């Protein structure tokens, strides 16, 4: 096995928010064992061509097949059959099974990616006509009739509503979630184990039930209006368990030796948490918050139940209906008018871009662990050294930039 | 803590007992413990309140309906003739279709990521799958309603025409001789709703399975390879047995999600309040879509009935989730998560 064939395993992390470097170093590496032969490729191509030909014959001559999807399904079944036959001609039994499973697994994975990509691409294509108009971001839908062109009206009210509601949710979720996660990891005992079980059960709470809960308590019992506040609290109920679980995992990854060193030097538990646990897990915690936010932003049904629909801009979260982006999408696409549907798709694009931004942010923040920071510093130093050797050739550059 | 056996003066073995440590905590520590415990209690209270308030609100309707709440199919709260027999069946059928879609796809994808993909592709795949888990359900609903429905209807029609003799595939008004005039019989069906929900839960299930598969001990893998196993041999004899608990747990978590999904189902189905076992036929219903559909027109009593339906859904997802976490906790691969 050559050195180039070595590759690291995926980090044995519990969730995506885990910093790889915070985990104990990976002891063993997995080796790449596969190789591709030209004959295998030829078998594959042959089976592909054969299946297409046979399915076309079937579809046009024997059994009429309606639609592309049906054709695809039949072609795939035929392909797997032909391929296993071809492999069987010159390989022993276990190898045939191995090849067929490989084909099934790989096509399954690519089918998923294609399907998921089609979700994104379809939405973007259908929404593209709406999102280019600047009024889409600066107006609400108050004066817009259902047949008005895309140059009037927009979803400003929904953007404002989403941001307001998510802010309310974050105001509650971050302090409550972080302290609860600290409770789970720093104050172990039967009671915290019980709370952890309950939090795990809470992640399964259907979003509509969260909405019903806020509807039952805040609106029906305490007599509040349907408002942005109610929607924010309903989203909080959804976000809390995600946040707590992620933060709990992050806190438990703080090396015990660090905490013990702090305690051994005579620091109190509070000081240890403030000066060791929280700083060590800062990036993981940020990632947990961002991922919970991304989930909270997409919730439709709690908002539907607790905030109501409105076409106008409402900046006051305490009274009156306040929509969010997913709810606007949901309402607009119910309209029979194509321009309204286009607006709905446009809103979905805005929502997805928001989620994407949060996601990329989470990745960037989550990647900021100590090892990577050190590597970056080293790279920067090397770059600076090279620049300073070029120093004279760059006019106007008299000293290297100070290290951030 | 391991204790060392010691021999005392008489030669008998005594085991070192752990001593009780007395510790006095300082004020900041007491406050810290108090605040964090308080947060734990608040979270616990929220969860309890969800169940409690739903139950309180639901009592009115449950008292009125009694046992027939579980057996009635229609939802006519004005005439006190309502029950969750149809909606619960619909919910479970949609979730089952979703699971049938999601589990093979997730297993294939998770195996691909951990076993087959080149190292560089692996990271890309993981990012894409994780991103997809964050895509709002309303987007999947849009895709299902405007894109998938038209694509799946011909396939449904074909299946109904040729496999209609299997009871769940039969559709009223279709037999294998008559050509199908329109596809309206096949849109808004349990199958299409289930497909969309399946697409939604696949990323979640995939990431759980991937975590588990990536923790398979390298030694066992290489042991199997050293004994001459093919890649599939390694998967069958090492990876899948090791990951079984995580696979079951992940599937059940996905099932919990699928049962509670609202918006995508609401957008696709056309509601019917009868038990609809024919998954290809247009018309289906689920608890959450019932709530979203009815709560605006509901009077005080109707709302109470909806709360009762919500309570049933809540209890069902709770049970499934508890089963899932206990399965995961007991399995070998679940120990680290």
PDB file of N, CA, C and O in Angstrom, chain A residues 7 13 30-31 97-98 101 105 108 112-113 115-116 118 122 179-180 183 197-198 200-202 204-205 221 226 268-270 295 300 304 330 333 359 363, chain B residues 29 32-33 36 39 43-44 47 53 105 108-109 114 122 125 127 130-132 142-143 146-147 199 202 211 221-222 231-232 257 263 266 295 314 321-322:
ATOM      1  N   UNK A   7      -5.758   7.564   3.595  1.00  0.00           N
ATOM      2  CA  UNK A   7      -6.635   8.721   3.737  1.00  0.00           C
ATOM      3  C   UNK A   7      -7.246   8.694   5.120  1.00  0.00           C
ATOM      4  O   UNK A   7      -7.420   7.623   5.696  1.00  0.00           O
ATOM      5  N   UNK A  13     -17.556  11.871  14.915  1.00  0.00           N
ATOM      6  CA  UNK A  13     -18.266  12.885  15.681  1.00  0.00           C
ATOM      7  C   UNK A  13     -19.717  12.494  15.850  1.00  0.00           C
ATOM      8  O   UNK A  13     -20.285  11.778  15.041  1.00  0.00           O
ATOM      9  N   UNK A  30      -8.342   4.337   7.792  1.00  0.00           N
ATOM     10  CA  UNK A  30      -8.822   3.324   6.864  1.00  0.00           C
ATOM     11  C   UNK A  30      -8.090   3.456   5.557  1.00  0.00           C
ATOM     12  O   UNK A  30      -7.776   4.542   5.119  1.00  0.00           O
ATOM     13  N   UNK A  31      -7.847   2.314   4.943  1.00  0.00           N
ATOM     14  CA  UNK A  31      -7.122   2.355   3.686  1.00  0.00           C
ATOM     15  C   UNK A  31      -8.081   2.171   2.521  1.00  0.00           C
ATOM     16  O   UNK A  31      -9.055   1.438   2.629  1.00  0.00           O
ATOM     17  N   UNK A  97     -22.470 -10.577  -6.650  1.00  0.00           N
ATOM     18  CA  UNK A  97     -23.293  -9.930  -5.632  1.00  0.00           C
ATOM     19  C   UNK A  97     -22.679  -8.598  -5.224  1.00  0.00           C
ATOM     20  O   UNK A  97     -23.375  -7.578  -5.097  1.00  0.00           O
ATOM     21  N   UNK A  98     -21.358  -8.606  -5.042  1.00  0.00           N
ATOM     22  CA  UNK A  98     -20.663  -7.389  -4.639  1.00  0.00           C
ATOM     23  C   UNK A  98     -20.865  -6.272  -5.657  1.00  0.00           C
ATOM     24  O   UNK A  98     -21.176  -5.135  -5.309  1.00  0.00           O
ATOM     25  N   UNK A 101     -24.522  -5.005  -5.653  1.00  0.00           N
ATOM     26  CA  UNK A 101     -24.790  -4.142  -4.500  1.00  0.00           C
ATOM     27  C   UNK A 101     -24.134  -2.783  -4.706  1.00  0.00           C
ATOM     28  O   UNK A 101     -24.727  -1.733  -4.412  1.00  0.00           O
ATOM     29  N   UNK A 105     -26.141   0.642  -4.461  1.00  0.00           N
ATOM     30  CA  UNK A 105     -25.811   1.678  -3.478  1.00  0.00           C
ATOM     31  C   UNK A 105     -25.478   2.993  -4.172  1.00  0.00           C
ATOM     32  O   UNK A 105     -25.985   4.062  -3.821  1.00  0.00           O
ATOM     33  N   UNK A 108     -28.457   4.576  -5.738  1.00  0.00           N
ATOM     34  CA  UNK A 108     -29.331   5.120  -4.703  1.00  0.00           C
ATOM     35  C   UNK A 108     -28.853   6.480  -4.236  1.00  0.00           C
ATOM     36  O   UNK A 108     -29.628   7.434  -4.135  1.00  0.00           O
ATOM     37  N   UNK A 112     -30.730  10.117  -4.882  1.00  0.00           N
ATOM     38  CA  UNK A 112     -31.098  11.060  -3.812  1.00  0.00           C
ATOM     39  C   UNK A 112     -30.572  12.449  -4.134  1.00  0.00           C
ATOM     40  O   UNK A 112     -31.299  13.445  -4.028  1.00  0.00           O
ATOM     41  N   UNK A 113     -29.310  12.504  -4.541  1.00  0.00           N
ATOM     42  CA  UNK A 113     -28.734  13.826  -4.816  1.00  0.00           C
ATOM     43  C   UNK A 113     -29.461  14.489  -5.977  1.00  0.00           C
ATOM     44  O   UNK A 113     -29.758  15.694  -5.935  1.00  0.00           O
ATOM     45  N   UNK A 115     -32.565  13.969  -6.900  1.00  0.00           N
ATOM     46  CA  UNK A 115     -33.894  14.383  -6.457  1.00  0.00           C
ATOM     47  C   UNK A 115     -33.827  15.650  -5.621  1.00  0.00           C
ATOM     48  O   UNK A 115     -34.602  16.592  -5.809  1.00  0.00           O
ATOM     49  N   UNK A 116     -32.863  15.687  -4.711  1.00  0.00           N
ATOM     50  CA  UNK A 116     -32.731  16.870  -3.863  1.00  0.00           C
ATOM     51  C   UNK A 116     -32.337  18.083  -4.706  1.00  0.00           C
ATOM     52  O   UNK A 116     -32.837  19.185  -4.501  1.00  0.00           O
ATOM     53  N   UNK A 118     -33.119  18.526  -7.744  1.00  0.00           N
ATOM     54  CA  UNK A 118     -34.293  18.949  -8.512  1.00  0.00           C
ATOM     55  C   UNK A 118     -35.227  19.797  -7.659  1.00  0.00           C
ATOM     56  O   UNK A 118     -35.875  20.715  -8.165  1.00  0.00           O
ATOM     57  N   UNK A 122     -35.707  23.336  -9.345  1.00  0.00           N
ATOM     58  CA  UNK A 122     -37.075  23.638  -9.761  1.00  0.00           C
ATOM     59  C   UNK A 122     -37.594  24.907  -9.084  1.00  0.00           C
ATOM     60  O   UNK A 122     -38.171  25.786  -9.730  1.00  0.00           O
ATOM     61  N   UNK A 179     -27.984  27.390  29.144  1.00  0.00           N
ATOM     62  CA  UNK A 179     -27.935  27.038  30.562  1.00  0.00           C
ATOM     63  C   UNK A 179     -28.447  25.615  30.783  1.00  0.00           C
ATOM     64  O   UNK A 179     -27.892  24.886  31.605  1.00  0.00           O
ATOM     65  N   UNK A 180     -29.467  25.215  30.042  1.00  0.00           N
ATOM     66  CA  UNK A 180     -29.947  23.842  30.205  1.00  0.00           C
ATOM     67  C   UNK A 180     -28.883  22.840  29.773  1.00  0.00           C
ATOM     68  O   UNK A 180     -28.657  21.825  30.440  1.00  0.00           O
ATOM     69  N   UNK A 183     -26.443  22.561  32.375  1.00  0.00           N
ATOM     70  CA  UNK A 183     -26.994  21.739  33.458  1.00  0.00           C
ATOM     71  C   UNK A 183     -26.809  20.256  33.140  1.00  0.00           C
ATOM     72  O   UNK A 183     -26.382  19.479  33.992  1.00  0.00           O
ATOM     73  N   UNK A 197     -33.526  12.986  28.820  1.00  0.00           N
ATOM     74  CA  UNK A 197     -34.514  12.115  28.173  1.00  0.00           C
ATOM     75  C   UNK A 197     -35.691  12.935  27.663  1.00  0.00           C
ATOM     76  O   UNK A 197     -36.160  12.739  26.539  1.00  0.00           O
ATOM     77  N   UNK A 198     -36.152  13.872  28.495  1.00  0.00           N
ATOM     78  CA  UNK A 198     -37.295  14.690  28.104  1.00  0.00           C
ATOM     79  C   UNK A 198     -36.941  15.567  26.898  1.00  0.00           C
ATOM     80  O   UNK A 198     -37.737  15.718  25.967  1.00  0.00           O
ATOM     81  N   UNK A 200     -34.785  14.886  24.629  1.00  0.00           N
ATOM     82  CA  UNK A 200     -34.768  14.019  23.450  1.00  0.00           C
ATOM     83  C   UNK A 200     -36.177  13.754  22.945  1.00  0.00           C
ATOM     84  O   UNK A 200     -36.428  13.743  21.745  1.00  0.00           O
ATOM     85  N   UNK A 201     -37.100  13.565  23.884  1.00  0.00           N
ATOM     86  CA  UNK A 201     -38.485  13.343  23.475  1.00  0.00           C
ATOM     87  C   UNK A 201     -39.048  14.589  22.809  1.00  0.00           C
ATOM     88  O   UNK A 201     -39.854  14.513  21.889  1.00  0.00           O
ATOM     89  N   UNK A 202     -38.590  15.748  23.273  1.00  0.00           N
ATOM     90  CA  UNK A 202     -39.117  17.006  22.730  1.00  0.00           C
ATOM     91  C   UNK A 202     -38.726  17.227  21.281  1.00  0.00           C
ATOM     92  O   UNK A 202     -39.427  17.917  20.541  1.00  0.00           O
ATOM     93  N   UNK A 204     -38.986  15.268  19.039  1.00  0.00           N
ATOM     94  CA  UNK A 204     -39.968  14.616  18.167  1.00  0.00           C
ATOM     95  C   UNK A 204     -41.291  15.361  18.149  1.00  0.00           C
ATOM     96  O   UNK A 204     -42.227  14.933  17.477  1.00  0.00           O
ATOM     97  N   UNK A 205     -41.373  16.459  18.877  1.00  0.00           N
ATOM     98  CA  UNK A 205     -42.632  17.197  18.948  1.00  0.00           C
ATOM     99  C   UNK A 205     -43.024  17.684  17.553  1.00  0.00           C
ATOM    100  O   UNK A 205     -42.277  18.424  16.925  1.00  0.00           O
ATOM    101  N   UNK A 221     -55.982  30.936  26.568  1.00  0.00           N
ATOM    102  CA  UNK A 221     -56.070  31.016  28.024  1.00  0.00           C
ATOM    103  C   UNK A 221     -55.700  32.394  28.534  1.00  0.00           C
ATOM    104  O   UNK A 221     -56.403  32.986  29.349  1.00  0.00           O
ATOM    105  N   UNK A 226     -53.455  36.981  18.288  1.00  0.00           N
ATOM    106  CA  UNK A 226     -52.555  36.266  17.386  1.00  0.00           C
ATOM    107  C   UNK A 226     -51.489  37.263  16.967  1.00  0.00           C
ATOM    108  O   UNK A 226     -51.812  38.319  16.420  1.00  0.00           O
ATOM    109  N   UNK A 268     -13.379  27.790  41.014  1.00  0.00           N
ATOM    110  CA  UNK A 268     -14.696  27.252  41.313  1.00  0.00           C
ATOM    111  C   UNK A 268     -15.312  26.697  40.040  1.00  0.00           C
ATOM    112  O   UNK A 268     -14.806  26.928  38.938  1.00  0.00           O
ATOM    113  N   UNK A 269     -16.399  25.990  40.191  1.00  0.00           N
ATOM    114  CA  UNK A 269     -17.044  25.405  39.005  1.00  0.00           C
ATOM    115  C   UNK A 269     -17.534  26.491  38.064  1.00  0.00           C
ATOM    116  O   UNK A 269     -17.411  26.381  36.846  1.00  0.00           O
ATOM    117  N   UNK A 270     -18.076  27.556  38.653  1.00  0.00           N
ATOM    118  CA  UNK A 270     -18.571  28.667  37.842  1.00  0.00           C
ATOM    119  C   UNK A 270     -17.448  29.263  37.007  1.00  0.00           C
ATOM    120  O   UNK A 270     -17.581  29.486  35.810  1.00  0.00           O
ATOM    121  N   UNK A 295     -33.359  25.850  11.240  1.00  0.00           N
ATOM    122  CA  UNK A 295     -34.548  25.017  11.367  1.00  0.00           C
ATOM    123  C   UNK A 295     -35.769  25.849  11.749  1.00  0.00           C
ATOM    124  O   UNK A 295     -36.869  25.660  11.226  1.00  0.00           O
ATOM    125  N   UNK A 300     -43.464  26.414   9.269  1.00  0.00           N
ATOM    126  CA  UNK A 300     -44.657  27.062   8.740  1.00  0.00           C
ATOM    127  C   UNK A 300     -45.850  26.920   9.670  1.00  0.00           C
ATOM    128  O   UNK A 300     -46.508  27.897  10.015  1.00  0.00           O
ATOM    129  N   UNK A 304     -48.629  29.524  11.197  1.00  0.00           N
ATOM    130  CA  UNK A 304     -49.988  29.505  10.647  1.00  0.00           C
ATOM    131  C   UNK A 304     -51.012  29.537  11.767  1.00  0.00           C
ATOM    132  O   UNK A 304     -52.026  30.242  11.699  1.00  0.00           O
ATOM    133  N   UNK A 330     -46.689  29.507   1.447  1.00  0.00           N
ATOM    134  CA  UNK A 330     -47.827  28.614   1.553  1.00  0.00           C
ATOM    135  C   UNK A 330     -49.113  29.280   1.075  1.00  0.00           C
ATOM    136  O   UNK A 330     -49.903  28.683   0.339  1.00  0.00           O
ATOM    137  N   UNK A 333     -48.979  30.306  -3.046  1.00  0.00           N
ATOM    138  CA  UNK A 333     -49.075  29.271  -4.070  1.00  0.00           C
ATOM    139  C   UNK A 333     -50.467  28.640  -4.108  1.00  0.00           C
ATOM    140  O   UNK A 333     -50.762  27.869  -5.018  1.00  0.00           O
ATOM    141  N   UNK A 359     -26.405  28.446   6.897  1.00  0.00           N
ATOM    142  CA  UNK A 359     -25.703  27.177   6.856  1.00  0.00           C
ATOM    143  C   UNK A 359     -24.215  27.375   6.596  1.00  0.00           C
ATOM    144  O   UNK A 359     -23.356  26.808   7.273  1.00  0.00           O
ATOM    145  N   UNK A 363     -20.959  26.553   8.922  1.00  0.00           N
ATOM    146  CA  UNK A 363     -19.787  25.788   8.513  1.00  0.00           C
ATOM    147  C   UNK A 363     -18.507  26.572   8.778  1.00  0.00           C
ATOM    148  O   UNK A 363     -17.517  26.050   9.259  1.00  0.00           O
TER     149      UNK A 363
ATOM    150  N   UNK B  29     -20.852  29.341  42.784  1.00  0.00           N
ATOM    151  CA  UNK B  29     -21.170  27.984  42.368  1.00  0.00           C
ATOM    152  C   UNK B  29     -22.607  27.627  42.666  1.00  0.00           C
ATOM    153  O   UNK B  29     -23.284  26.979  41.869  1.00  0.00           O
ATOM    154  N   UNK B  32     -24.674  29.328  40.191  1.00  0.00           N
ATOM    155  CA  UNK B  32     -24.529  28.645  38.895  1.00  0.00           C
ATOM    156  C   UNK B  32     -25.379  27.384  38.854  1.00  0.00           C
ATOM    157  O   UNK B  32     -26.144  27.156  37.912  1.00  0.00           O
ATOM    158  N   UNK B  33     -25.255  26.588  39.918  1.00  0.00           N
ATOM    159  CA  UNK B  33     -26.034  25.347  39.952  1.00  0.00           C
ATOM    160  C   UNK B  33     -27.524  25.644  39.988  1.00  0.00           C
ATOM    161  O   UNK B  33     -28.318  24.968  39.341  1.00  0.00           O
ATOM    162  N   UNK B  36     -28.682  26.883  36.414  1.00  0.00           N
ATOM    163  CA  UNK B  36     -28.747  25.834  35.394  1.00  0.00           C
ATOM    164  C   UNK B  36     -29.841  24.824  35.726  1.00  0.00           C
ATOM    165  O   UNK B  36     -30.583  24.394  34.844  1.00  0.00           O
ATOM    166  N   UNK B  39     -33.061  26.255  34.689  1.00  0.00           N
ATOM    167  CA  UNK B  39     -33.317  26.126  33.249  1.00  0.00           C
ATOM    168  C   UNK B  39     -33.812  24.729  32.916  1.00  0.00           C
ATOM    169  O   UNK B  39     -34.739  24.557  32.129  1.00  0.00           O
ATOM    170  N   UNK B  43     -37.354  23.826  31.097  1.00  0.00           N
ATOM    171  CA  UNK B  43     -37.511  23.007  29.893  1.00  0.00           C
ATOM    172  C   UNK B  43     -38.433  21.818  30.158  1.00  0.00           C
ATOM    173  O   UNK B  43     -39.321  21.495  29.363  1.00  0.00           O
ATOM    174  N   UNK B  44     -38.230  21.223  31.330  1.00  0.00           N
ATOM    175  CA  UNK B  44     -39.086  20.114  31.731  1.00  0.00           C
ATOM    176  C   UNK B  44     -40.539  20.569  31.809  1.00  0.00           C
ATOM    177  O   UNK B  44     -41.456  19.882  31.334  1.00  0.00           O
ATOM    178  N   UNK B  47     -42.235  21.024  28.418  1.00  0.00           N
ATOM    179  CA  UNK B  47     -42.639  19.748  27.838  1.00  0.00           C
ATOM    180  C   UNK B  47     -43.885  19.204  28.527  1.00  0.00           C
ATOM    181  O   UNK B  47     -44.812  18.725  27.871  1.00  0.00           O
ATOM    182  N   UNK B  53     -51.637  20.968  28.743  1.00  0.00           N
ATOM    183  CA  UNK B  53     -52.625  21.917  28.225  1.00  0.00           C
ATOM    184  C   UNK B  53     -53.415  21.337  27.059  1.00  0.00           C
ATOM    185  O   UNK B  53     -54.608  21.602  26.922  1.00  0.00           O
ATOM    186  N   UNK B 105     -33.164   4.626   0.363  1.00  0.00           N
ATOM    187  CA  UNK B 105     -32.358   5.738  -0.143  1.00  0.00           C
ATOM    188  C   UNK B 105     -31.305   6.149   0.884  1.00  0.00           C
ATOM    189  O   UNK B 105     -30.144   6.367   0.539  1.00  0.00           O
ATOM    190  N   UNK B 108     -28.574   3.475   1.252  1.00  0.00           N
ATOM    191  CA  UNK B 108     -27.678   3.527   0.097  1.00  0.00           C
ATOM    192  C   UNK B 108     -26.765   4.741   0.197  1.00  0.00           C
ATOM    193  O   UNK B 108     -25.547   4.641  -0.004  1.00  0.00           O
ATOM    194  N   UNK B 109     -27.328   5.894   0.523  1.00  0.00           N
ATOM    195  CA  UNK B 109     -26.512   7.099   0.557  1.00  0.00           C
ATOM    196  C   UNK B 109     -25.480   7.031   1.678  1.00  0.00           C
ATOM    197  O   UNK B 109     -24.314   7.382   1.480  1.00  0.00           O
ATOM    198  N   UNK B 114     -19.855   6.379   3.332  1.00  0.00           N
ATOM    199  CA  UNK B 114     -18.814   5.802   4.183  1.00  0.00           C
ATOM    200  C   UNK B 114     -17.974   4.755   3.471  1.00  0.00           C
ATOM    201  O   UNK B 114     -16.831   4.547   3.840  1.00  0.00           O
ATOM    202  N   UNK B 122     -16.737  12.637  -0.569  1.00  0.00           N
ATOM    203  CA  UNK B 122     -17.393  12.332   0.691  1.00  0.00           C
ATOM    204  C   UNK B 122     -17.815  13.610   1.408  1.00  0.00           C
ATOM    205  O   UNK B 122     -18.939  13.757   1.854  1.00  0.00           O
ATOM    206  N   UNK B 125     -20.681  15.353  -0.335  1.00  0.00           N
ATOM    207  CA  UNK B 125     -21.943  14.655  -0.083  1.00  0.00           C
ATOM    208  C   UNK B 125     -22.477  14.981   1.308  1.00  0.00           C
ATOM    209  O   UNK B 125     -23.659  15.274   1.479  1.00  0.00           O
ATOM    210  N   UNK B 127     -21.937  17.568   3.157  1.00  0.00           N
ATOM    211  CA  UNK B 127     -22.443  18.942   3.219  1.00  0.00           C
ATOM    212  C   UNK B 127     -23.803  19.059   2.547  1.00  0.00           C
ATOM    213  O   UNK B 127     -24.712  19.696   3.078  1.00  0.00           O
ATOM    214  N   UNK B 130     -26.502  17.467   4.682  1.00  0.00           N
ATOM    215  CA  UNK B 130     -26.807  18.278   5.860  1.00  0.00           C
ATOM    216  C   UNK B 130     -27.582  19.535   5.483  1.00  0.00           C
ATOM    217  O   UNK B 130     -28.496  19.949   6.196  1.00  0.00           O
ATOM    218  N   UNK B 131     -27.207  20.130   4.360  1.00  0.00           N
ATOM    219  CA  UNK B 131     -27.927  21.327   3.910  1.00  0.00           C
ATOM    220  C   UNK B 131     -29.381  20.986   3.603  1.00  0.00           C
ATOM    221  O   UNK B 131     -30.298  21.737   3.931  1.00  0.00           O
ATOM    222  N   UNK B 132     -29.572  19.808   2.991  1.00  0.00           N
ATOM    223  CA  UNK B 132     -30.931  19.419   2.615  1.00  0.00           C
ATOM    224  C   UNK B 132     -31.816  19.220   3.836  1.00  0.00           C
ATOM    225  O   UNK B 132     -33.017  19.419   3.783  1.00  0.00           O
ATOM    226  N   UNK B 142     -43.826  22.582  -2.159  1.00  0.00           N
ATOM    227  CA  UNK B 142     -43.938  23.225  -3.471  1.00  0.00           C
ATOM    228  C   UNK B 142     -43.517  22.272  -4.568  1.00  0.00           C
ATOM    229  O   UNK B 142     -44.200  22.098  -5.573  1.00  0.00           O
ATOM    230  N   UNK B 143     -42.365  21.663  -4.360  1.00  0.00           N
ATOM    231  CA  UNK B 143     -41.808  20.746  -5.348  1.00  0.00           C
ATOM    232  C   UNK B 143     -42.761  19.574  -5.569  1.00  0.00           C
ATOM    233  O   UNK B 143     -43.030  19.190  -6.708  1.00  0.00           O
ATOM    234  N   UNK B 146     -46.163  21.004  -7.418  1.00  0.00           N
ATOM    235  CA  UNK B 146     -46.083  21.517  -8.789  1.00  0.00           C
ATOM    236  C   UNK B 146     -45.278  20.625  -9.719  1.00  0.00           C
ATOM    237  O   UNK B 146     -45.468  20.656 -10.916  1.00  0.00           O
ATOM    238  N   UNK B 147     -44.337  19.843  -9.158  1.00  0.00           N
ATOM    239  CA  UNK B 147     -43.402  19.114 -10.019  1.00  0.00           C
ATOM    240  C   UNK B 147     -43.663  17.611  -9.979  1.00  0.00           C
ATOM    241  O   UNK B 147     -43.922  16.984 -10.990  1.00  0.00           O
ATOM    242  N   UNK B 199     -38.854  12.252   0.944  1.00  0.00           N
ATOM    243  CA  UNK B 199     -37.733  13.095   0.522  1.00  0.00           C
ATOM    244  C   UNK B 199     -37.286  14.018   1.652  1.00  0.00           C
ATOM    245  O   UNK B 199     -36.100  14.306   1.807  1.00  0.00           O
ATOM    246  N   UNK B 202     -35.427  11.859   4.383  1.00  0.00           N
ATOM    247  CA  UNK B 202     -34.228  11.131   3.970  1.00  0.00           C
ATOM    248  C   UNK B 202     -32.926  11.767   4.467  1.00  0.00           C
ATOM    249  O   UNK B 202     -32.076  11.062   4.991  1.00  0.00           O
ATOM    250  N   UNK B 211     -23.369   8.646  10.510  1.00  0.00           N
ATOM    251  CA  UNK B 211     -22.617   8.730  11.771  1.00  0.00           C
ATOM    252  C   UNK B 211     -22.271   7.346  12.279  1.00  0.00           C
ATOM    253  O   UNK B 211     -21.145   7.067  12.674  1.00  0.00           O
ATOM    254  N   UNK B 221     -13.338  -4.263  10.237  1.00  0.00           N
ATOM    255  CA  UNK B 221     -13.411  -4.132   8.777  1.00  0.00           C
ATOM    256  C   UNK B 221     -12.258  -4.867   8.109  1.00  0.00           C
ATOM    257  O   UNK B 221     -12.446  -5.659   7.194  1.00  0.00           O
ATOM    258  N   UNK B 222     -11.042  -4.553   8.582  1.00  0.00           N
ATOM    259  CA  UNK B 222      -9.860  -5.111   7.928  1.00  0.00           C
ATOM    260  C   UNK B 222      -9.741  -6.598   8.204  1.00  0.00           C
ATOM    261  O   UNK B 222      -9.213  -7.350   7.380  1.00  0.00           O
ATOM    262  N   UNK B 231     -16.301  -6.236  -0.736  1.00  0.00           N
ATOM    263  CA  UNK B 231     -16.809  -5.033  -0.084  1.00  0.00           C
ATOM    264  C   UNK B 231     -18.205  -5.290   0.486  1.00  0.00           C
ATOM    265  O   UNK B 231     -18.512  -4.887   1.604  1.00  0.00           O
ATOM    266  N   UNK B 232     -19.025  -5.955  -0.300  1.00  0.00           N
ATOM    267  CA  UNK B 232     -20.376  -6.276   0.182  1.00  0.00           C
ATOM    268  C   UNK B 232     -20.293  -7.222   1.382  1.00  0.00           C
ATOM    269  O   UNK B 232     -21.051  -7.106   2.335  1.00  0.00           O
ATOM    270  N   UNK B 257     -40.726  12.124  12.593  1.00  0.00           N
ATOM    271  CA  UNK B 257     -40.810  13.341  11.788  1.00  0.00           C
ATOM    272  C   UNK B 257     -41.943  13.237  10.768  1.00  0.00           C
ATOM    273  O   UNK B 257     -42.719  14.151  10.564  1.00  0.00           O
ATOM    274  N   UNK B 263     -47.139  20.831   6.521  1.00  0.00           N
ATOM    275  CA  UNK B 263     -47.387  21.713   5.393  1.00  0.00           C
ATOM    276  C   UNK B 263     -47.297  20.977   4.069  1.00  0.00           C
ATOM    277  O   UNK B 263     -48.172  21.116   3.205  1.00  0.00           O
ATOM    278  N   UNK B 266     -50.328  18.858   3.648  1.00  0.00           N
ATOM    279  CA  UNK B 266     -51.495  19.717   3.441  1.00  0.00           C
ATOM    280  C   UNK B 266     -51.546  20.231   2.007  1.00  0.00           C
ATOM    281  O   UNK B 266     -52.616  20.299   1.399  1.00  0.00           O
ATOM    282  N   UNK B 295     -58.592  24.530  11.701  1.00  0.00           N
ATOM    283  CA  UNK B 295     -58.599  25.323  12.929  1.00  0.00           C
ATOM    284  C   UNK B 295     -59.169  26.728  12.719  1.00  0.00           C
ATOM    285  O   UNK B 295     -59.665  27.325  13.661  1.00  0.00           O
ATOM    286  N   UNK B 314     -49.353  13.757  19.314  1.00  0.00           N
ATOM    287  CA  UNK B 314     -48.263  14.015  20.245  1.00  0.00           C
ATOM    288  C   UNK B 314     -47.860  12.732  20.970  1.00  0.00           C
ATOM    289  O   UNK B 314     -46.676  12.372  21.020  1.00  0.00           O
ATOM    290  N   UNK B 321     -40.594   7.961  19.528  1.00  0.00           N
ATOM    291  CA  UNK B 321     -39.286   8.527  19.807  1.00  0.00           C
ATOM    292  C   UNK B 321     -38.611   7.848  20.987  1.00  0.00           C
ATOM    293  O   UNK B 321     -37.406   7.604  20.969  1.00  0.00           O
ATOM    294  N   UNK B 322     -39.402   7.529  22.006  1.00  0.00           N
ATOM    295  CA  UNK B 322     -38.821   6.833  23.154  1.00  0.00           C
ATOM    296  C   UNK B 322     -38.297   5.469  22.744  1.00  0.00           C
ATOM    297  O   UNK B 322     -37.208   5.067  23.138  1.00  0.00           O
TER     298      UNK B 322
END
